[in-house]
XYZ file of C-alpha atoms in Angstrom:
693
model
C 1.826 30.601 -6.624
C 1.586 27.228 -8.353
C 2.968 23.843 -7.306
C 4.025 20.894 -9.421
C 2.581 17.458 -8.669
C 3.472 14.091 -10.161
C 0.657 12.273 -11.960
C 0.674 9.154 -14.106
C 0.060 9.932 -17.783
C -1.430 6.888 -19.576
C -0.688 8.444 -22.980
C 3.073 8.403 -22.357
C 3.509 5.716 -19.701
C 5.369 8.271 -17.571
C 4.899 10.155 -14.357
C 4.703 13.799 -15.361
C 4.858 16.964 -13.279
C 1.718 19.015 -13.719
C 1.101 22.548 -12.523
C -1.624 22.638 -9.899
C -3.234 25.195 -7.607
C -0.961 26.175 -4.694
C -3.313 24.418 -2.264
C -3.372 21.158 -4.236
C -0.700 19.333 -2.222
C -2.371 20.337 1.052
C -5.723 19.064 -0.148
C -4.211 15.819 -1.429
C -2.400 15.152 1.844
C -5.561 15.748 3.837
C -7.790 13.785 1.455
C -5.514 10.745 1.468
C -4.578 10.960 5.146
C -5.534 8.543 7.897
C -7.226 11.120 10.111
C -10.715 9.668 9.643
C -9.422 6.139 10.188
C -7.705 7.198 13.434
C -10.800 8.979 14.709
C -12.830 5.813 14.063
C -10.251 3.682 15.928
C -12.252 3.405 19.142
C -9.792 1.027 20.791
C -6.954 3.494 20.240
C -8.983 6.462 21.440
C -10.258 4.761 24.609
C -6.797 3.465 25.554
C -5.198 6.871 25.021
C -7.921 8.517 27.116
C -7.416 5.999 29.938
C -3.643 6.440 29.786
C -3.879 10.237 29.817
C -6.264 10.227 32.791
C -3.884 7.965 34.710
C -0.829 10.113 33.888
C -2.540 13.361 34.905
C -3.695 11.700 38.125
C -0.139 10.545 38.971
C 1.241 14.054 38.480
C -1.563 15.640 40.512
C -1.040 13.131 43.322
C 2.544 14.397 43.571
C 1.198 17.884 44.163
C 2.407 19.201 40.807
C 0.701 21.084 38.036
C 0.072 18.877 35.013
C 1.763 20.497 31.999
C 1.276 18.434 28.847
C 3.283 18.377 25.622
C 1.323 16.760 22.762
C 3.585 16.125 19.749
C 1.762 15.552 16.464
C -1.578 16.698 17.829
C -3.535 16.356 14.567
C -7.113 17.278 15.443
C -6.103 18.192 18.997
C -8.018 15.170 20.299
C -5.371 13.979 22.780
C -4.822 17.520 24.083
C -8.559 17.908 24.709
C -8.539 14.565 26.496
C -5.690 15.807 28.688
C -7.454 19.035 29.672
C -10.691 17.149 30.345
C -8.678 14.765 32.546
C -7.509 17.726 34.654
C -4.314 18.935 32.976
C -3.517 22.561 33.803
C -2.211 23.409 30.344
C -1.345 21.656 27.113
C 1.061 22.584 24.308
C -0.109 20.915 21.118
C 2.546 20.657 18.381
C 1.484 20.197 14.749
C 3.881 20.820 11.843
C 1.301 20.555 9.013
C -0.228 24.046 8.806
C -3.714 23.141 7.500
C -3.979 20.584 10.277
C -2.704 23.039 12.885
C -5.291 25.576 11.712
C -8.011 22.926 11.996
C -6.799 21.982 15.492
C -7.110 25.629 16.591
C -10.717 25.698 15.364
C -11.582 22.316 16.909
C -10.059 23.320 20.261
C -12.039 26.578 20.191
C -15.261 24.794 19.148
C -14.945 22.493 22.163
C -14.201 25.349 24.580
C -10.542 24.627 25.384
C -8.754 27.647 23.868
C -7.728 28.929 27.315
C -6.020 25.621 28.190
C -4.515 24.476 24.880
C -1.940 26.319 22.777
C -1.491 24.944 19.249
C 2.066 25.474 17.960
C 2.549 25.162 14.199
C 6.147 23.918 14.196
C 8.131 20.728 14.051
C 8.775 19.670 17.634
C 12.541 20.055 17.108
C 11.960 23.790 16.423
C 9.928 24.440 19.582
C 11.626 26.730 22.089
C 11.373 26.767 25.892
C 11.865 29.835 28.091
C 10.343 33.175 29.048
C 10.142 34.264 25.403
C 9.739 30.775 23.932
C 6.831 28.733 22.646
C 6.637 27.078 26.085
C 7.577 28.953 29.267
C 8.780 25.769 30.942
C 9.301 22.109 30.250
C 6.299 19.776 30.341
C 5.980 16.919 32.818
C 3.587 14.828 30.708
C 4.517 13.788 27.164
C 1.654 12.625 24.951
C 2.390 11.523 21.384
C 0.983 9.604 18.468
C 4.008 9.469 16.177
C 3.778 5.830 15.165
C 3.354 4.049 11.882
C 2.981 0.371 11.009
C 6.699 -0.125 11.649
C 6.458 1.882 14.915
C 9.462 4.116 14.188
C 8.980 4.913 10.488
C 7.588 8.427 11.026
C 10.651 9.557 12.957
C 9.368 8.709 16.420
C 12.832 7.998 17.852
C 14.490 11.307 16.833
C 11.398 13.232 17.981
C 11.412 11.524 21.398
C 15.177 11.946 21.701
C 14.905 15.702 21.110
C 11.850 16.096 23.360
C 13.588 14.490 26.328
C 16.680 16.632 25.840
C 14.900 19.950 25.381
C 11.140 19.946 25.991
C 10.172 17.709 28.935
C 11.331 17.191 32.493
C 13.534 14.274 33.480
C 11.475 11.123 34.215
C 8.319 12.737 32.899
C 5.111 10.794 32.547
C 4.681 9.528 28.983
C 1.555 8.341 27.189
C 2.138 5.824 25.781
C 4.638 4.702 28.401
C 6.267 1.868 26.493
C 6.212 0.127 23.099
C 7.273 -3.452 22.384
C 8.004 -4.900 18.949
C 7.198 -8.599 18.395
C 8.284 -10.980 15.653
C 7.410 -14.461 14.461
C 9.439 -16.472 11.973
C 7.488 -18.330 9.285
C 7.891 -20.292 6.089
C 5.531 -19.116 3.369
C 5.747 -19.829 -0.332
C 3.079 -17.210 -0.983
C 4.847 -14.421 0.907
C 8.291 -15.475 -0.346
C 6.903 -15.128 -3.880
C 6.565 -11.391 -3.113
C 10.339 -11.154 -2.748
C 12.093 -13.643 -5.062
C 11.698 -14.734 -8.680
C 10.757 -18.418 -8.839
C 11.515 -20.696 -11.796
C 8.756 -20.252 -14.395
C 7.667 -23.325 -16.373
C 6.554 -23.264 -20.003
C 5.179 -26.312 -21.817
C 6.407 -26.352 -25.431
C 6.243 -28.815 -28.314
C 9.763 -29.901 -27.343
C 8.884 -30.468 -23.686
C 9.054 -28.286 -20.598
C 11.233 -25.187 -20.635
C 12.118 -23.527 -17.343
C 12.896 -19.823 -17.028
C 15.398 -19.557 -14.189
C 16.251 -16.417 -12.181
C 19.779 -14.985 -12.535
C 22.209 -15.635 -9.685
C 22.180 -11.902 -8.878
C 18.458 -12.143 -8.078
C 19.036 -15.266 -6.010
C 21.722 -13.572 -3.909
C 20.048 -10.168 -3.619
C 18.805 -9.369 -0.080
C 15.750 -7.664 -1.606
C 14.079 -4.330 -1.068
C 14.959 -2.802 2.305
C 11.508 -1.380 2.988
C 8.866 -3.076 5.105
C 5.790 -4.558 3.406
C 2.846 -3.404 5.494
C -0.359 -5.352 4.971
C -3.572 -6.381 6.680
C -2.066 -9.607 7.989
C -5.456 -10.782 9.261
C -6.458 -11.322 5.615
C -3.602 -13.783 4.991
C -4.912 -17.322 5.405
C -3.170 -19.419 8.092
C -2.827 -22.097 5.399
C -0.479 -19.730 3.528
C 2.330 -20.032 6.085
C 3.947 -22.431 8.542
C 4.874 -21.018 11.935
C 8.531 -21.740 12.785
C 8.878 -19.844 16.073
C 6.874 -18.600 18.998
C 5.974 -14.923 19.081
C 9.217 -13.292 20.232
C 9.384 -9.901 22.021
C 12.298 -8.332 20.114
C 12.813 -4.948 21.759
C 11.036 -2.300 23.823
C 11.248 1.480 23.991
C 10.539 3.273 27.292
C 9.142 6.645 26.266
C 9.296 8.108 29.794
C 13.108 8.105 29.725
C 15.763 9.441 27.384
C 15.330 7.731 24.006
C 18.156 7.119 21.549
C 17.732 7.169 17.783
C 21.144 5.552 17.220
C 21.355 2.331 15.236
C 20.993 -0.782 17.393
C 20.274 -4.498 17.268
C 18.499 -6.963 19.564
C 18.772 -10.747 19.430
C 16.410 -13.414 20.715
C 17.322 -17.086 20.969
C 14.622 -19.583 20.122
C 14.093 -23.232 19.346
C 12.121 -23.797 16.117
C 8.603 -25.143 16.555
C 9.051 -27.073 13.306
C 11.712 -27.765 10.721
C 11.474 -25.758 7.523
C 12.792 -22.901 5.421
C 13.081 -19.662 7.380
C 11.974 -17.005 4.912
C 9.722 -14.366 6.384
C 9.409 -12.454 9.648
C 5.920 -11.289 10.627
C 6.062 -8.369 13.014
C 3.802 -6.024 14.962
C 3.898 -3.958 18.142
C 1.872 -2.956 21.133
C 1.873 0.161 23.269
C 1.309 0.236 27.022
C -0.280 3.479 28.112
C 0.729 3.177 31.782
C 3.841 2.010 33.693
C 1.998 -1.052 35.049
C 1.056 -2.241 31.554
C -2.629 -2.528 32.414
C -3.776 -0.297 29.526
C -2.551 -1.893 26.333
C -3.256 -1.276 22.644
C -1.984 -4.068 20.398
C -1.545 -4.576 16.653
C -1.307 -8.363 17.050
C -2.969 -10.428 14.290
C -5.839 -12.695 15.268
C -3.748 -15.804 16.016
C -1.577 -13.881 18.500
C -4.350 -11.714 19.954
C -5.746 -12.226 23.453
C -9.267 -11.518 22.156
C -9.443 -12.526 18.462
C -13.186 -11.819 18.265
C -12.673 -8.322 19.648
C -10.104 -7.209 17.099
C -10.165 -3.495 16.287
C -9.934 -2.928 12.538
C -7.554 -0.138 11.596
C -5.682 0.895 8.481
C -3.344 3.556 9.865
C -1.494 0.812 11.772
C -1.244 -2.615 10.165
C 1.252 -5.454 10.483
C 4.702 -5.862 8.954
C 6.124 -8.474 6.620
C 9.925 -8.560 6.471
C 11.938 -10.840 4.212
C 15.171 -12.431 5.381
C 18.100 -11.669 3.034
C 18.137 -15.373 2.096
C 15.982 -18.327 3.033
C 17.712 -20.623 5.495
C 16.891 -24.194 6.577
C 16.231 -24.599 10.281
C 15.760 -27.834 12.190
C 13.523 -28.459 15.164
C 15.578 -29.119 18.289
C 18.382 -26.705 17.395
C 18.879 -23.155 18.667
C 18.868 -20.062 16.490
C 18.963 -16.300 16.995
C 16.545 -13.909 15.368
C 18.075 -10.441 15.249
C 16.106 -7.199 14.898
C 18.140 -4.271 13.603
C 17.004 -0.679 13.426
C 18.288 2.765 12.594
C 16.398 5.971 13.281
C 13.572 5.178 10.812
C 13.659 1.506 9.732
C 13.664 -2.035 11.093
C 15.030 -5.190 9.432
C 15.793 -8.765 10.496
C 18.473 -11.397 10.141
C 18.773 -15.024 11.297
C 21.983 -16.253 12.920
C 23.226 -19.430 14.562
C 24.577 -17.544 17.580
C 23.832 -14.149 19.049
C 25.794 -11.201 17.617
C 27.189 -10.461 21.071
C 28.745 -13.931 21.282
C 30.449 -13.866 17.903
C 31.606 -10.288 18.170
C 29.469 -8.993 15.316
C 28.319 -5.426 15.315
C 25.181 -3.818 13.949
C 24.598 -4.784 10.321
C 23.957 -2.190 7.654
C 20.465 -2.079 6.206
C 20.277 -4.445 3.197
C 19.820 -2.802 -0.187
C 18.741 -4.296 -3.526
C 21.660 -4.703 -5.937
C 19.935 -6.766 -8.649
C 17.562 -4.089 -10.065
C 14.525 -6.391 -9.839
C 13.334 -5.020 -6.488
C 13.697 -1.497 -7.849
C 11.603 -2.285 -10.932
C 9.038 -4.737 -9.515
C 7.079 -4.069 -6.344
C 5.948 -6.948 -4.083
C 2.591 -7.573 -5.858
C 4.409 -7.608 -9.220
C 6.779 -10.318 -7.962
C 3.709 -12.307 -6.927
C 2.113 -11.766 -10.332
C 5.183 -12.962 -12.251
C 5.437 -15.993 -9.953
C 1.781 -16.915 -10.552
C 2.179 -20.090 -12.637
C -1.538 -20.281 -13.476
C -1.367 -16.796 -14.943
C 1.731 -17.728 -16.963
C -0.037 -20.825 -18.256
C -2.992 -18.704 -19.392
C -0.738 -16.354 -21.349
C 1.156 -19.304 -22.845
C -2.072 -20.977 -23.943
C -3.287 -17.753 -25.559
C 0.079 -17.347 -27.329
C -0.133 -20.835 -28.784
C -3.340 -19.852 -30.599
C -1.815 -16.796 -32.294
C 1.817 -17.758 -32.891
C 3.026 -19.118 -36.223
C 6.517 -20.369 -37.145
C 7.252 -17.113 -38.992
C 5.898 -14.782 -36.290
C 7.881 -11.607 -35.671
C 6.944 -10.526 -32.140
C 7.299 -7.178 -30.430
C 6.692 -7.181 -26.668
C 5.788 -3.953 -24.887
C 5.555 -4.175 -21.073
C 7.970 -3.190 -18.313
C 10.132 -6.117 -17.230
C 7.861 -8.788 -18.688
C 8.662 -12.450 -19.335
C 6.213 -12.542 -22.283
C 9.035 -12.191 -24.796
C 10.628 -15.374 -23.411
C 7.314 -17.229 -23.623
C 6.974 -16.167 -27.271
C 10.482 -17.393 -28.057
C 10.050 -20.755 -26.325
C 6.696 -21.279 -28.035
C 8.223 -20.969 -31.481
C 8.283 -17.361 -32.677
C 10.791 -16.787 -35.450
C 12.073 -13.506 -34.037
C 11.335 -11.645 -30.810
C 11.937 -8.002 -29.908
C 11.145 -6.386 -26.567
C 11.040 -2.686 -25.768
C 12.464 -1.739 -22.377
C 12.179 2.033 -22.067
C 13.977 2.431 -18.738
C 17.613 1.705 -17.999
C 16.575 -0.357 -14.951
C 14.255 -2.689 -16.913
C 16.805 -2.971 -19.739
C 19.552 -3.979 -17.298
C 17.315 -6.480 -15.490
C 16.030 -8.167 -18.645
C 19.577 -8.519 -19.973
C 20.462 -10.421 -16.786
C 17.422 -12.686 -17.081
C 18.028 -13.386 -20.802
C 21.699 -14.159 -20.119
C 20.866 -16.578 -17.294
C 18.593 -18.447 -19.720
C 21.038 -18.291 -22.668
C 18.726 -16.026 -24.640
C 20.918 -12.928 -24.851
C 21.435 -13.542 -28.579
C 17.918 -14.827 -29.214
C 15.757 -11.925 -28.002
C 16.530 -8.366 -29.076
C 16.170 -5.675 -26.397
C 15.362 -2.203 -27.670
C 16.116 0.491 -25.081
C 14.070 3.458 -26.257
C 10.586 4.842 -26.048
C 8.124 3.034 -28.368
C 7.245 6.161 -30.342
C 10.928 6.468 -31.311
C 11.058 2.941 -32.765
C 12.633 2.727 -36.225
C 12.704 0.116 -38.956
C 16.415 -0.357 -38.217
C 15.579 -1.306 -34.599
C 13.434 -4.116 -36.001
C 16.173 -5.139 -38.463
C 13.922 -4.206 -41.362
C 11.168 -6.579 -40.258
C 7.445 -5.890 -39.915
C 5.785 -7.000 -36.691
C 3.175 -9.727 -37.082
C 2.393 -10.081 -33.327
C 2.333 -7.174 -30.864
C 2.355 -8.431 -27.264
C 1.696 -6.861 -23.888
C 0.515 -8.085 -20.485
C 0.056 -5.067 -20.285
C 2.034 -3.847 -17.250
C 3.832 -0.544 -16.735
C 5.560 0.500 -13.522
C 4.137 4.034 -13.592
C 0.515 2.845 -13.555
C -1.429 3.636 -10.388
C -5.057 3.051 -11.395
C -6.244 0.038 -13.424
C -6.810 2.004 -16.650
C -3.337 3.555 -16.633
C -2.081 0.405 -18.363
C -4.061 1.588 -21.398
C -0.690 3.060 -22.277
C -0.390 -0.171 -24.282
C -3.067 1.198 -26.635
C -1.022 4.345 -27.214
C 2.050 2.228 -27.893
C 0.044 0.156 -30.374
C -0.942 3.414 -32.105
C 2.636 4.754 -32.097
C 4.074 1.595 -33.714
C 1.237 1.177 -36.232
C 3.583 1.803 -39.174
C 5.749 -1.141 -38.059
C 2.859 -3.640 -38.027
C 2.147 -5.982 -40.911
C -1.299 -5.697 -42.501
C -3.523 -7.977 -40.423
C -1.010 -8.125 -37.577
C -2.298 -9.738 -34.363
C -2.417 -7.644 -31.189
C -2.516 -9.486 -27.872
C -4.450 -8.573 -25.846
C -6.854 -7.738 -28.636
C -9.074 -5.604 -26.396
C -9.717 -4.469 -22.835
C -12.843 -3.550 -20.915
C -13.572 -1.475 -17.834
C -15.867 -3.148 -15.297
C -17.637 -1.863 -12.194
C -19.650 -3.167 -9.271
C -21.384 -1.598 -6.264
C -20.061 -2.946 -2.953
C -20.490 -2.791 0.795
C -17.139 -2.852 2.591
C -16.727 -4.625 5.886
C -14.307 -1.974 7.160
C -12.643 0.097 4.422
C -15.490 2.639 4.464
C -14.061 3.990 7.721
C -11.138 5.717 5.994
C -13.547 8.114 4.239
C -16.384 8.254 6.739
C -17.080 11.410 8.780
C -16.703 10.946 12.519
C -18.734 13.822 13.942
C -18.206 13.044 17.618
C -15.111 11.287 18.962
C -15.065 10.267 22.628
C -17.354 13.176 23.440
C -15.422 15.802 21.442
C -16.887 17.559 18.406
C -14.638 16.992 15.365
C -17.084 18.080 12.655
C -14.502 20.646 11.533
C -12.145 17.814 10.627
C -14.925 16.035 8.746
C -15.663 19.198 6.778
C -11.964 19.699 6.058
C -11.592 16.187 4.652
C -14.764 16.583 2.580
C -13.521 19.897 1.204
C -10.197 18.287 0.306
C -11.937 15.382 -1.435
C -14.146 17.815 -3.358
C -11.220 20.074 -4.273
C -10.911 18.749 -7.820
C -13.743 19.397 -10.237
C -14.564 15.715 -10.667
C -14.357 13.074 -7.966
C -11.552 10.572 -8.388
C -11.207 6.876 -7.695
C -8.461 5.594 -5.404
C -6.279 2.476 -5.784
C -6.704 -0.182 -3.063
C -5.608 -3.852 -2.882
C -9.057 -5.277 -2.155
C -7.849 -8.768 -1.221
C -6.906 -7.029 2.057
C -10.303 -5.334 2.417
C -13.298 -7.722 2.320
C -16.496 -6.487 0.736
C -19.870 -7.734 -0.493
C -21.236 -7.164 -3.951
C -24.583 -5.347 -3.967
C -24.930 -5.320 -7.770
C -23.884 -7.579 -10.605
C -20.541 -6.761 -12.272
C -21.117 -4.531 -15.277
C -18.986 -3.724 -18.312
C -18.812 0.049 -18.765
C -16.351 0.657 -21.617
C -14.521 -1.435 -24.227
C -11.182 -0.553 -25.817
C -10.318 -2.267 -29.119
C -6.547 -2.596 -29.359
C -6.833 -3.887 -32.941
C -7.540 -0.270 -33.914
C -5.527 2.869 -33.069
C -6.648 5.112 -30.232
C -9.706 7.087 -31.400
C -9.674 10.865 -31.677
C -13.004 11.407 -29.934
C -13.945 10.593 -26.312
C -15.653 7.293 -25.563
C -18.658 7.673 -23.259
C -21.067 5.405 -21.430
C -24.119 6.052 -19.281
C -26.356 3.600 -17.474
C -27.330 2.182 -14.127
C -26.484 -0.751 -11.886
C -29.383 -2.241 -9.974
C -28.766 -3.065 -6.316
C -29.734 -6.735 -5.972
C -28.648 -7.343 -2.368
C -29.489 -5.415 0.804
C -26.696 -3.412 2.352
C -25.070 -0.004 2.527
C -23.631 1.099 -0.820
C -20.205 2.286 0.278
C -18.667 2.600 -3.138
C -17.971 1.377 -6.646
C -15.082 -0.962 -7.427
C -13.600 -0.635 -10.919
C -11.130 -2.897 -12.680
C -9.846 -3.828 -16.123
C -10.165 -7.096 -17.977
C -7.798 -7.890 -20.837
C -9.118 -10.069 -23.631
C -6.024 -11.887 -24.868
C -8.005 -13.783 -27.490
C -11.749 -14.343 -28.025
C -11.506 -17.304 -25.634
C -9.068 -16.023 -23.003
C -9.506 -13.118 -20.575
C -7.285 -11.947 -17.718
C -8.970 -9.956 -14.945
C -7.260 -7.411 -12.698
C -10.329 -7.436 -10.460
C -12.795 -10.249 -9.799
C -11.241 -13.679 -10.254
C -14.374 -15.748 -9.654
C -18.134 -15.217 -9.975
C -19.588 -13.462 -6.944
C -20.931 -15.860 -4.293
C -24.643 -15.997 -3.433
C -24.088 -13.838 -0.359
C -22.070 -11.354 -2.405
C -18.575 -12.268 -1.171
C -15.852 -11.331 -3.654
C -12.522 -12.880 -4.661
C -10.102 -10.190 -5.893
C -6.871 -10.469 -7.846
C -4.174 -10.235 -5.128
C -1.508 -8.945 -7.534
C -3.333 -5.771 -8.587
C -4.871 -2.758 -6.953
C -8.472 -2.128 -7.872
C -9.985 1.365 -8.066
C -12.546 2.456 -5.459
C -14.965 5.337 -5.943
C -16.513 6.106 -2.559
C -20.162 7.188 -2.382
C -20.150 9.971 0.223
C -23.681 9.862 1.688
C -23.520 6.177 2.572
C -20.197 6.633 4.398
C -21.872 8.684 7.112
C -22.995 6.292 9.892
C -25.601 8.869 10.935
C -27.385 8.654 7.566
C -29.980 5.833 7.578
C -29.903 3.175 4.894
C -31.893 4.137 1.866
C -35.009 2.239 0.995
C -35.127 -0.423 -1.654
C -35.190 -0.908 -4.554
C -32.311 1.364 -5.503
C -29.740 1.708 -8.256
C -26.498 3.481 -8.962
C -26.435 5.530 -12.149
C -23.135 6.252 -13.854
C -21.533 8.487 -16.442
C -18.085 7.380 -17.558
C -15.893 8.999 -20.207
C -12.517 8.035 -21.658
C -10.488 11.011 -22.856
C -8.017 10.000 -25.599
C -6.011 13.227 -25.311
C -5.095 12.515 -21.671
C -5.657 8.761 -21.425
C -7.688 9.373 -18.284
C -11.202 8.293 -17.368
C -13.618 10.639 -15.636
C -16.608 9.215 -13.835
C -19.593 10.046 -11.726
C -21.739 7.595 -9.781
C -24.946 8.472 -7.935
C -27.397 6.553 -5.805
C -30.863 6.906 -7.261
C -34.221 5.276 -7.699
C -34.274 2.582 -10.361
C -34.981 4.325 -13.673
C -38.191 3.389 -15.469
């Protein structure tokens, strides 16, 4: 049996469904999971172990047998903790079959098969009774069902069902309680991830300003949370407007409701400003007394900032208010947290909803198209005035009064820059209905609906009639396409350039004129943990999980790079940046593969965790835009990454194992990289080696 999996195709700019081996989706889910990260989360593991010991002890002190229900057992770690703590029996629920199979093996390897039963079902399908999965209800409920938003993985419905059908009334629960906190801030940087700002263009006639349509101004934005490593956001990037407010708590030892609800908290602003963004996180208390606590608080709200536990499976939340609102110090406001069974969102009100008779608000949904087309980093990229200025300056050097421009990028403002800077005629291709609708709104708001021609079709279907009989003298692209996942997927621009070759004038200018793929060997401060084997976790052997993840990562014939926003994940450069491949957009896509081999010398001491790869676009001979490094690497190797793009990371397996000693010096990383024109993909292999002679 085969399965179909979506993969970005750089030759078509589309996500296509490819036939894969029947085990492909399993392997992908395991390979990209957070299991390794969770096993390395020592703070989490210790707190769970302490909480489980305390819960088992409380039940035993009442003279009862300790029967544990572990929902979402994963590796079986929490179940093994429970049995080690004295539990009489544990029912470990795991819906994902490969993981359930691994849990059975791990439980057996550690000698707990007689005390732990792994049940491969969703918890809502588990039966209780003489012939059921469990003979009786459990009196201890252990779970790890949480995501960054706390409830986003269906924790509330799972708890609601468990209390009704699987556990005794007033059972012991680990964790016992969760509390969600929020802090209101003003932040131009974070607000730029949600709204389109006016964009300024200096022209020969003075400054032109591209203004957002009123629909974008009024739109409440995307309803989903933006989860990030908030500790990597500089305190200078936001102004705190409120204290940290405890918004709501969930007591997991009692009946839980998944019904929609809201909670309001009155506060007096700490400063006057524009209320724009809510920063949010949660903590879990493992015991009723609240003495065993695991918190996601960022450093400025943490009781021990120097003792922060790095983790990627739980981060912090950024929520955007539907509209920015002025608040004045000395007045009283209400911050309201709303939630349904899976999502949380916030609103700001003058009085509490209870006082004014309001009921629970529906979850806000984007109605302007922009938040459906542009993700949060893309909003930030478009709002980056320095970046706009760089494109405008490059355009000035290639535009002439008789330029006929064709712009090819999804939802780009480049066509407007070309028009304002003096192009005679401007066309823009918007292949999707969403981008076509959005750009029409933006052009209309700026009185350009009759000045820039939108062509809603795929570039390869372009006709002379679409261009009103004109030949294109300037082909433009950022390039940016919404289907791109890895940096080189935007090479779709090269395929577009090839497809429209017949519509280009002889000697037509292409901007960017070329692109190059760059790479650098790095040592991550923390990101290595997500791919590092654990071996032993709190005294339990989890090598089977390590082997399972490794097998999943090795499932494909060639190792793949992964996209990561490296501004959130600090690293040190161990080698100099190196150009691997160059792509000349002034020529059509070649028929034969483009290959490169070489080595990168390691110039700084450290553990070589992986290779970072990124693209640089050469707009003109004198102007280059980088999707990776923005500044030269510092003496100590610290890196400054483009915050609007994800870079690609190729992890080097041996150096991810903390048990493997650092290799001697000097060393190098050799590489073989190949661009395949028929697929638009890049295959690569990197190996640690001695420096070649």
